[in-house]
Coordinates of C-alpha atoms in Angstrom, one line a residue:
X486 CA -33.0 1.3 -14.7
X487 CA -33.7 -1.8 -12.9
X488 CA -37.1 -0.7 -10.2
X489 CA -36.1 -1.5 -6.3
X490 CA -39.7 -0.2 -5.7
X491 CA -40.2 -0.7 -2.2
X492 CA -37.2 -2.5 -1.3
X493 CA -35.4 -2.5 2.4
X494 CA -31.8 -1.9 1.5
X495 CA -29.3 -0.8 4.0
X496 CA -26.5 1.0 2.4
X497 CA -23.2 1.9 4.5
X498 CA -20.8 4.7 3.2
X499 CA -23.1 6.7 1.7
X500 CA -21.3 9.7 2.8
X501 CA -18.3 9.1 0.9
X502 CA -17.0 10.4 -2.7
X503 CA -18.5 6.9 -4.1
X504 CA -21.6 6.8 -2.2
X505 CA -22.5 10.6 -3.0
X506 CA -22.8 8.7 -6.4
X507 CA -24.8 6.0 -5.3
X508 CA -27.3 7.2 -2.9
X509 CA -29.3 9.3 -5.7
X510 CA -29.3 6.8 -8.0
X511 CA -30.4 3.9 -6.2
X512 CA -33.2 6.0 -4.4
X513 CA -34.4 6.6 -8.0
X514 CA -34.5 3.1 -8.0
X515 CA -37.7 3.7 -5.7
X516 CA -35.8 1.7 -2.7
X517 CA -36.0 2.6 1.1
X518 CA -32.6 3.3 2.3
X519 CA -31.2 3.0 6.0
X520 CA -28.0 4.5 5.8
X521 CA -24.9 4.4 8.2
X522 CA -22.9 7.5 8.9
X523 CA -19.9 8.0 11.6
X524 CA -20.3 11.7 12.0
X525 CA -23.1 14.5 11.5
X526 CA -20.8 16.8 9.5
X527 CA -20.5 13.8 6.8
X528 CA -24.0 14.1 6.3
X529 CA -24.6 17.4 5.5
X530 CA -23.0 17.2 1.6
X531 CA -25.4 14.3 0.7
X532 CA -28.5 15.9 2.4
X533 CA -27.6 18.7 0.1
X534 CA -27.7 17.0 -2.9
X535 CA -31.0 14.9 -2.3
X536 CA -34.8 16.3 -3.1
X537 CA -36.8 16.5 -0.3
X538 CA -39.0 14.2 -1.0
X539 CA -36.2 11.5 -1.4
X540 CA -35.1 11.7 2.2
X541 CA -38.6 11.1 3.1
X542 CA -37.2 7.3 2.0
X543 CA -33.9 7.7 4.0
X544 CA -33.3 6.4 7.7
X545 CA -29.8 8.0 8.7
X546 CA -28.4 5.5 11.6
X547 CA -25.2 6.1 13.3
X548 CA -23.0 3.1 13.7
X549 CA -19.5 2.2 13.7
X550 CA -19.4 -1.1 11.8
X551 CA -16.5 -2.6 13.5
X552 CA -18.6 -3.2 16.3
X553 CA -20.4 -6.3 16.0
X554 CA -23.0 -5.7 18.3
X555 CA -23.8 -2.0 17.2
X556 CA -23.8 -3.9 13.7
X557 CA -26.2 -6.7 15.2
X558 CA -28.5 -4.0 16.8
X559 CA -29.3 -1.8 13.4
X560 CA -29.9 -5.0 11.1
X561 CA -32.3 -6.2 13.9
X562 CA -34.3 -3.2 14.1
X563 CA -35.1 -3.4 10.6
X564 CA -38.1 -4.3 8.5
X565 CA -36.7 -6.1 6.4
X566 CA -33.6 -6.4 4.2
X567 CA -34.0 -6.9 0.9
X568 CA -30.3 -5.9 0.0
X569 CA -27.0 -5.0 1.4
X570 CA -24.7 -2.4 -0.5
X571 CA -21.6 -1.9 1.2
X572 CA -19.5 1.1 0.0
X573 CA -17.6 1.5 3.3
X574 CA -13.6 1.0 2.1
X575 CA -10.4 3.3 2.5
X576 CA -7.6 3.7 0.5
X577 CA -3.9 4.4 2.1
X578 CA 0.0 3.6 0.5
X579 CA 3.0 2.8 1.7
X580 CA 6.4 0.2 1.2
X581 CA 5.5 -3.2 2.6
X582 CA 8.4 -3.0 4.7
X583 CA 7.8 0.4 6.0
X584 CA 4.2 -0.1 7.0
X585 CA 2.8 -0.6 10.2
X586 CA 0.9 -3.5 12.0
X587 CA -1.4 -0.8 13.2
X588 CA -1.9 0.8 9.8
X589 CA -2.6 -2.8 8.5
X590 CA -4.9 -4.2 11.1
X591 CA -6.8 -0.4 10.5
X592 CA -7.2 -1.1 6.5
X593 CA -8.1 -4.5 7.1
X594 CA -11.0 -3.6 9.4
X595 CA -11.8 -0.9 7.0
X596 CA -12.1 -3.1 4.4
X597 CA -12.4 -6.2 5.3
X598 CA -14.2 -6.4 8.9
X599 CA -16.5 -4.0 8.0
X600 CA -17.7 -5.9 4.7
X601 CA -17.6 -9.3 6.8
X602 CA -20.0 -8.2 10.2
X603 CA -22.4 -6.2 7.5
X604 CA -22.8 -9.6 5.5
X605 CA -22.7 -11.8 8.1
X606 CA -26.0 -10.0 10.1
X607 CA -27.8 -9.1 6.9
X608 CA -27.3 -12.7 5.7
X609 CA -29.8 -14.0 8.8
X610 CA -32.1 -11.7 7.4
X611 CA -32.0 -12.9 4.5
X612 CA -32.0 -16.7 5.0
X613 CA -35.0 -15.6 7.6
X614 CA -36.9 -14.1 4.6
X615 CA -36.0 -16.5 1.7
X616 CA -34.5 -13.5 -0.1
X617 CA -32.0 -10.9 -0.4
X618 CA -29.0 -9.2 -2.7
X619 CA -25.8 -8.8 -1.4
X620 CA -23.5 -5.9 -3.4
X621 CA -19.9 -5.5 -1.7
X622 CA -17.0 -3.1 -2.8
X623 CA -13.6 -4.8 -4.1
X624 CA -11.1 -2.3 -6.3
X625 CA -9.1 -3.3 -9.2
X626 CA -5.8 -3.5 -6.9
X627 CA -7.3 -6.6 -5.6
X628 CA -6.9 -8.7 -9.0
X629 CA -4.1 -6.8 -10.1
X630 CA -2.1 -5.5 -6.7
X631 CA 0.2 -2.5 -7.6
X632 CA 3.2 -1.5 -5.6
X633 CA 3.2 0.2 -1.8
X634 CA -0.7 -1.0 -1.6
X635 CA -0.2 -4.3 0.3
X636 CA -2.9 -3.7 2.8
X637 CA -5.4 -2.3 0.3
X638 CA -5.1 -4.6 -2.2
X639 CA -4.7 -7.7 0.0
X640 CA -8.2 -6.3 1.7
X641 CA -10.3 -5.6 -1.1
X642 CA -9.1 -9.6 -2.3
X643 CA -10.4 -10.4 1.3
X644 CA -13.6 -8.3 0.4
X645 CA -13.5 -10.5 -3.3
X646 CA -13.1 -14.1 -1.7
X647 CA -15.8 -13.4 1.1
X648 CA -18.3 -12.6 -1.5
X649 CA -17.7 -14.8 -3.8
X650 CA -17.8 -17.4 -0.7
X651 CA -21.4 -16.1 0.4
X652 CA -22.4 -16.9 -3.2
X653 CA -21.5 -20.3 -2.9
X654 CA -23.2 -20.7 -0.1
X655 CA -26.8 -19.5 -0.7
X656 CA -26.8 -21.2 -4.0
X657 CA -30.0 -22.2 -4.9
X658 CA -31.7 -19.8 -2.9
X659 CA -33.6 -16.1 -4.4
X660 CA -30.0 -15.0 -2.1
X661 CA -27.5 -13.6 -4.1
X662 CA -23.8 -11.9 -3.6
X663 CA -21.5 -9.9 -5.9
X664 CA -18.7 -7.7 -5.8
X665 CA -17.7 -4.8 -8.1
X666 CA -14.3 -3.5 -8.9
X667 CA -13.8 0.6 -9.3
X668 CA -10.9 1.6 -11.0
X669 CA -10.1 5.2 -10.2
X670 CA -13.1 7.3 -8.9
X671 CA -13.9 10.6 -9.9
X672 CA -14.4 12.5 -6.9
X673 CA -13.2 15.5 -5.6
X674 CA -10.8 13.7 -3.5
X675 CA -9.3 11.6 -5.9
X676 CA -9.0 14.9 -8.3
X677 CA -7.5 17.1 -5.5
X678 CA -4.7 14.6 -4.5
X679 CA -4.0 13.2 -8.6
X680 CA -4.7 16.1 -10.7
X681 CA -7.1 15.9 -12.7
X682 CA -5.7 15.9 -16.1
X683 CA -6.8 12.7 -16.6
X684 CA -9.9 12.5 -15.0
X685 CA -12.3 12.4 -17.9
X686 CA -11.3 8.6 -18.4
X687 CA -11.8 8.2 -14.6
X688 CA -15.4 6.0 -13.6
X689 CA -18.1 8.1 -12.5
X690 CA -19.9 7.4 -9.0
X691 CA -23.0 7.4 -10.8
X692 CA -21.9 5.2 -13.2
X693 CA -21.0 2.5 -10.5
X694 CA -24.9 3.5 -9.1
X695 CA -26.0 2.2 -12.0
X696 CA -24.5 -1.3 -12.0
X697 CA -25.7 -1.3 -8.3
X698 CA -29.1 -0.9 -8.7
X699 CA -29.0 -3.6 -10.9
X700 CA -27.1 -6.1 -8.9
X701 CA -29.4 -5.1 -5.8
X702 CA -33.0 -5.6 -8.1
X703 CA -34.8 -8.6 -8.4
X704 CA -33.7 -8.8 -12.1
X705 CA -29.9 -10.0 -10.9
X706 CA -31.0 -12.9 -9.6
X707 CA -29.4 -14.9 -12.1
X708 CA -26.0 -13.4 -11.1
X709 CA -24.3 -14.8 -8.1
X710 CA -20.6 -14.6 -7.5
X711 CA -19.6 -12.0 -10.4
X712 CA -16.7 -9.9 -10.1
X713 CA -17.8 -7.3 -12.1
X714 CA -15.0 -4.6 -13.3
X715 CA -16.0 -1.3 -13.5
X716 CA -13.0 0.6 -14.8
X717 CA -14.6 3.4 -17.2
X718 CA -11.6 4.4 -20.0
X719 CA -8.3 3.6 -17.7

């Protein structure tokens, strides 16, 4: 594994299915996480599931991140930032011509505003410092949109074009920006609502940890714009 030894990096949806993945692998790392959370209770499964002396190198911070200025005020009171990993995204169905502008505006502020007013304040840090890694969150659905996911899919391409679009813009800096692309997660919720007959060929949270420690090391830095699949067997 790539070593973040040291590193700043905020991370937002740790608390998820995906980022109960993430967190402990990226902490191995050796980075300094500040985390974002909406709730307590959402924090009690992943302080479960870290060692002690791991969340001596965790900063919990509550925020709702589609609030600019709440957004503006935790990136300011950091250190530094070294790197950005945004796992905050939600999934929902439903025929296009069913669906609801509320439900829509929702998934795109989910997806989508969240992603942009994370970037967009980490990214002064980052031109301030002369450095910085950028991971975002895309899914498959947004390079090959399946049916009743209009909102999701149409998002997560949002998420895909805005990364990609950083990347273009701190070329030739030490800045870089990349986006993944989960299949189907293993978690428990993803099992509970689909079975899990087929899970085994599913892509493990960890897994997707792995690729970003990498992307957020010093090591990436010759990767800029990627959309990297991450699909495991399906």
């Amino acid at each position: 594994m790539q070593s973040n030894q040291g590193k700043q990096i905020l991370l937002t949806g740790g608390t998820g299915g995906l980022g109960l993945g993430v967190v402990p692998v990226v902490l191995a790392s050796g980075a300094e996480l500040t985390l974002t959370y909406r709730q307590e209770k959402d924090l009690t499964i992943l302080r479960e599931r870290l060692p002690a002396n791991a969340l001596d190198r965790v900063r919990f911070v509550q925020v709702d991140l589609t609030d600019e200025a709440a957004v503006a005020r935790v990136i300011a009171d950091l250190p530094r930032v070294d790197g950005l990993i945004h796992l905050v995204g939600g999934f929902a169905m439903g025929p296009t011509h069913e669906y609801s502008l509320a439900d829509w505006y929702r998934d795109f502020d989910l997806n989508l505003t969240t992603t942009f007013l994370t970037c967009k304040h980490s990214l002064r840090r980052m031109w301030q410092q002369g450095y910085g890694r950028i991971v975002t969150v895309g899914s498959r659905g947004a390079v090959e949109p399946g049916p009743q996911l209009a909102a999701y899919c149409a998002s997560k391409a949002g998420v895909v074009a805005l990364t990609r679009t950083i990347a273009a813009e701190t070329k030739g800096t030490d800045i870089t920006a990349n986006v993944i692309l989960p299949s189907l997660i293993d978690t428990p919720a993803n099992r509970a609502a689909m079975g899990s007959e087929q899970a085994e060929l599913w892509v493990k949270p960890e897994s997707i940890g792995q690729v970003i420690a990498f992307l957020v090391s010093e090591a990436a830095r010759d990767l800029r714009g990627a959309v990297i699949p991450v699909y495991g067997n399906v």
